[in-house]
mmCIF file of C-alpha atoms in Angstrom:
data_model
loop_
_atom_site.group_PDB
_atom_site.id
_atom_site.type_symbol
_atom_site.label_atom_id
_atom_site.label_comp_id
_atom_site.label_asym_id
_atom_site.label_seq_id
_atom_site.Cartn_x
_atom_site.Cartn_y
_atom_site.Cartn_z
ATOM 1 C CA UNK A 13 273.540 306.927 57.015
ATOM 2 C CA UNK A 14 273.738 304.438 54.219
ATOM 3 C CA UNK A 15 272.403 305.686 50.698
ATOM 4 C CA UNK A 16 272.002 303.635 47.228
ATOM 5 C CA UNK A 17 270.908 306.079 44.613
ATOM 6 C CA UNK A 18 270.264 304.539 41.106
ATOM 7 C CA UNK A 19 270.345 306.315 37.993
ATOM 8 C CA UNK A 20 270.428 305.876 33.920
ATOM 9 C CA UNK A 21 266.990 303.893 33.505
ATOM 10 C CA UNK A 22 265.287 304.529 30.280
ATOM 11 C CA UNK A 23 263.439 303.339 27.285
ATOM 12 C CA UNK A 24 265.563 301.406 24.900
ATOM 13 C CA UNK A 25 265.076 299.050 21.665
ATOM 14 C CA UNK A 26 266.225 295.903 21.534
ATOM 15 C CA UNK A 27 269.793 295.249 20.996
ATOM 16 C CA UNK A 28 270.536 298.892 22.116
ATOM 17 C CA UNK A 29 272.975 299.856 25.037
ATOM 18 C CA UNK A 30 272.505 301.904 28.316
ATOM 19 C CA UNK A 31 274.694 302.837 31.531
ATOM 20 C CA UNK A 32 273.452 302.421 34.967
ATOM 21 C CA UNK A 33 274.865 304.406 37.918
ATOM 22 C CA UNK A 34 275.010 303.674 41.953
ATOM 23 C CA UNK A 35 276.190 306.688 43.719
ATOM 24 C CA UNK A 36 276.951 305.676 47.586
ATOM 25 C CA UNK A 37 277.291 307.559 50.568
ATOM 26 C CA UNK A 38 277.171 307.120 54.489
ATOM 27 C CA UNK A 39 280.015 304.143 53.942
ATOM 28 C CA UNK A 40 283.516 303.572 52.363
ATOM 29 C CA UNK A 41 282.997 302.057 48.962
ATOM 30 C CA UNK A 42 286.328 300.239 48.689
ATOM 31 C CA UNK A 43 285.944 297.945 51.645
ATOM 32 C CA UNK A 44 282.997 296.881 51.060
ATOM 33 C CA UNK A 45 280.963 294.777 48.326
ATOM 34 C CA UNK A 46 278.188 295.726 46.262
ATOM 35 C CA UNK A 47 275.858 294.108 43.708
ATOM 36 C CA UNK A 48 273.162 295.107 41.345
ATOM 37 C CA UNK A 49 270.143 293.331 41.309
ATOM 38 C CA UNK A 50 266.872 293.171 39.068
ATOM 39 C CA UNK A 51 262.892 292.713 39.534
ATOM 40 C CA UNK A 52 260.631 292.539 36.654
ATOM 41 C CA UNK A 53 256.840 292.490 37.374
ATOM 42 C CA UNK A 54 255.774 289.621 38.488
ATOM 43 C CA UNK A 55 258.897 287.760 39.247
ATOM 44 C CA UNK A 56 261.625 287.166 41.666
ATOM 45 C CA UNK A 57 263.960 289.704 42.455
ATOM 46 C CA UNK A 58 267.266 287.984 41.368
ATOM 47 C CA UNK A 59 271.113 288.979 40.988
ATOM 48 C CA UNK A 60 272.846 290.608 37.892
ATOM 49 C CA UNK A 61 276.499 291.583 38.681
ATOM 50 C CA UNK A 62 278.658 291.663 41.992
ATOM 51 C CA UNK A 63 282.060 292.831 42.781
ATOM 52 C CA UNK A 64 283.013 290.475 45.642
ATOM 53 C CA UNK A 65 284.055 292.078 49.139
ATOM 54 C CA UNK A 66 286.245 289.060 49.558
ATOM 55 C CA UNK A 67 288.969 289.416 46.074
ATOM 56 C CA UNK A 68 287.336 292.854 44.549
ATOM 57 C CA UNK A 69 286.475 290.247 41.630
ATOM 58 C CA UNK A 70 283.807 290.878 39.181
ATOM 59 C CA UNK A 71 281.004 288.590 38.581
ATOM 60 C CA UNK A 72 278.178 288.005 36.780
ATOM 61 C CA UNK A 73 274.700 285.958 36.560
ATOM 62 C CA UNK A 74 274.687 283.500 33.534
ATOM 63 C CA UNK A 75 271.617 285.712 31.855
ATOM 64 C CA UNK A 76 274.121 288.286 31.629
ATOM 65 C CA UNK A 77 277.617 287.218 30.707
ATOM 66 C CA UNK A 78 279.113 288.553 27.849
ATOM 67 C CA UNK A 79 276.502 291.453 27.798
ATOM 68 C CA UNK A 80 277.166 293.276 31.252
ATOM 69 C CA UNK A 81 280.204 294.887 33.021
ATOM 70 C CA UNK A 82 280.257 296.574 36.025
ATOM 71 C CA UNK A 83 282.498 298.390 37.567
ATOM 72 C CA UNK A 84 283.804 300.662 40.690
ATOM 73 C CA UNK A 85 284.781 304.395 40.852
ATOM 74 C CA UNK A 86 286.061 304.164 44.366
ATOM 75 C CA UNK A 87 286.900 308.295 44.190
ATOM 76 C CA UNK A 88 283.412 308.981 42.830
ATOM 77 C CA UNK A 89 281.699 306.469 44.899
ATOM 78 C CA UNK A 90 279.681 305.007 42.701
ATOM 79 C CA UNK A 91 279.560 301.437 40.627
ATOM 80 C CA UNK A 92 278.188 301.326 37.519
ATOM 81 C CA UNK A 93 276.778 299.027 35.001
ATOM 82 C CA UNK A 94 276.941 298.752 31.249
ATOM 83 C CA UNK A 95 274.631 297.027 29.395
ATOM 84 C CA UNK A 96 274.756 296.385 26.136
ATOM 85 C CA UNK A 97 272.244 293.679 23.460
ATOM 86 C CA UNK A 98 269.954 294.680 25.696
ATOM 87 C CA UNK A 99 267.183 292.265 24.901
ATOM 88 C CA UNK A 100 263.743 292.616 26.109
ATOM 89 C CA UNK A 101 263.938 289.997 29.222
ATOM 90 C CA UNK A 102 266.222 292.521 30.825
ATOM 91 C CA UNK A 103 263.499 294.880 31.584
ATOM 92 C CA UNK A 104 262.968 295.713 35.176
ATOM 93 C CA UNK A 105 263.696 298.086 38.192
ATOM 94 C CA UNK A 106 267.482 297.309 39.095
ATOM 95 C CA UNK A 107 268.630 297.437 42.082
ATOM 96 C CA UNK A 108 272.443 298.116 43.744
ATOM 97 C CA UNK A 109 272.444 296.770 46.932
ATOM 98 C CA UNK A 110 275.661 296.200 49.795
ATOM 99 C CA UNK A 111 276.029 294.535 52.865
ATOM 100 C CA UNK A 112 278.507 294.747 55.644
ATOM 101 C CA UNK A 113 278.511 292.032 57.028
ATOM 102 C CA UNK A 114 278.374 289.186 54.106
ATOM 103 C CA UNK A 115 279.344 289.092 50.532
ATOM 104 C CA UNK A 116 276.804 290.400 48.238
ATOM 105 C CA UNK A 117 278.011 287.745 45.877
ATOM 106 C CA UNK A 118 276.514 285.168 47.443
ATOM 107 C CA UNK A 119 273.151 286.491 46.667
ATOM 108 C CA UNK A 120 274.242 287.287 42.917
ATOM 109 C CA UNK A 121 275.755 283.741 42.006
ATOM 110 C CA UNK A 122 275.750 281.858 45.894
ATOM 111 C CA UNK A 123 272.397 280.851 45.982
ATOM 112 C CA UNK A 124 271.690 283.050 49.078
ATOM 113 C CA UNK A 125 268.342 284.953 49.206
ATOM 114 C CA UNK A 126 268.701 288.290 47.825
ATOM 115 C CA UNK A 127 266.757 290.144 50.674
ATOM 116 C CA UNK A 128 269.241 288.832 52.685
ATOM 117 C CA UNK A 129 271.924 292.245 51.507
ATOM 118 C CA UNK A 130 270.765 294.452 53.918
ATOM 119 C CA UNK A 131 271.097 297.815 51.859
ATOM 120 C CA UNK A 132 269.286 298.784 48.766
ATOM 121 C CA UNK A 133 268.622 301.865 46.860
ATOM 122 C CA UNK A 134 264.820 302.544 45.333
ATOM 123 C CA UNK A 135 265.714 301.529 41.963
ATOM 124 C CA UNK A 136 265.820 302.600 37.960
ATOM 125 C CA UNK A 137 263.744 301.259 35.466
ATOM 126 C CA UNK A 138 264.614 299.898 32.308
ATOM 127 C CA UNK A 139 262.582 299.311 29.245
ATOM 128 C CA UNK A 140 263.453 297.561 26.682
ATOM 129 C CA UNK A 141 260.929 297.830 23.955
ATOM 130 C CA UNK A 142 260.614 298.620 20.248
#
């Protein structure tokens, strides 16, 4: 069975930093690849950060450059983000998500729907807020 659990999510000021964590089970995290996503009330869920399943490359949404890195502990099975000038238009639940069959990229900087990665995890929040 496929599992996404998110964890890190907390109350931060402004300009502060904080580490996300995506621990997965139920599939092989080095074949496969994974993205982390964001929803803030009231708006879209859109993409953040994707390591491709296509070169292992890293990528980012434009909001986020410079600011975010992610990255994959294949033996620990889990992908993490750090964020860091965390401003307050990052807060929201976020989201890692994979798919199987498709590139999770192409949700985070394709164009492609987000809901259309099939796996998702229940989320962390994060607060940014002085």
């Amino acid at each position: 069975q496929v599992k996404l659990v998110e964890s890190g999510g907390a109350l931060v000021q402004p300009g502060g930093s904080l580490r996300l964590s995506c621990r997965a089970s139920g599939f092989d995290l080095h074949y496969f690849g994974i993205g982390w996503f964001r929803q803030a009330p009231g708006k879209e869920r859109e993409g953040v950060s994707c390591i491709s399943s296509r070169d292992g490359s890293t990528k980012y949404a434009d909001s986020v450059k410079g600011r975010f890195t992610m990255s994959r502990d294949n033996d620990q099975r889990t992908v993490y983000l750090e964020m860091s000038n965390l401003k307050p238009e990052d807060a929201a639940t976020y989201y890692c998500a994979t798919d199987f069959e498709t590139d999770p990229c192409n949700a985070v900087v394709g164009g492609v729907s987000v809901y259309a990665v099939d796996y998702w995890g229940r989320g962390t929040l994060v607060t940014v807020s002085s």
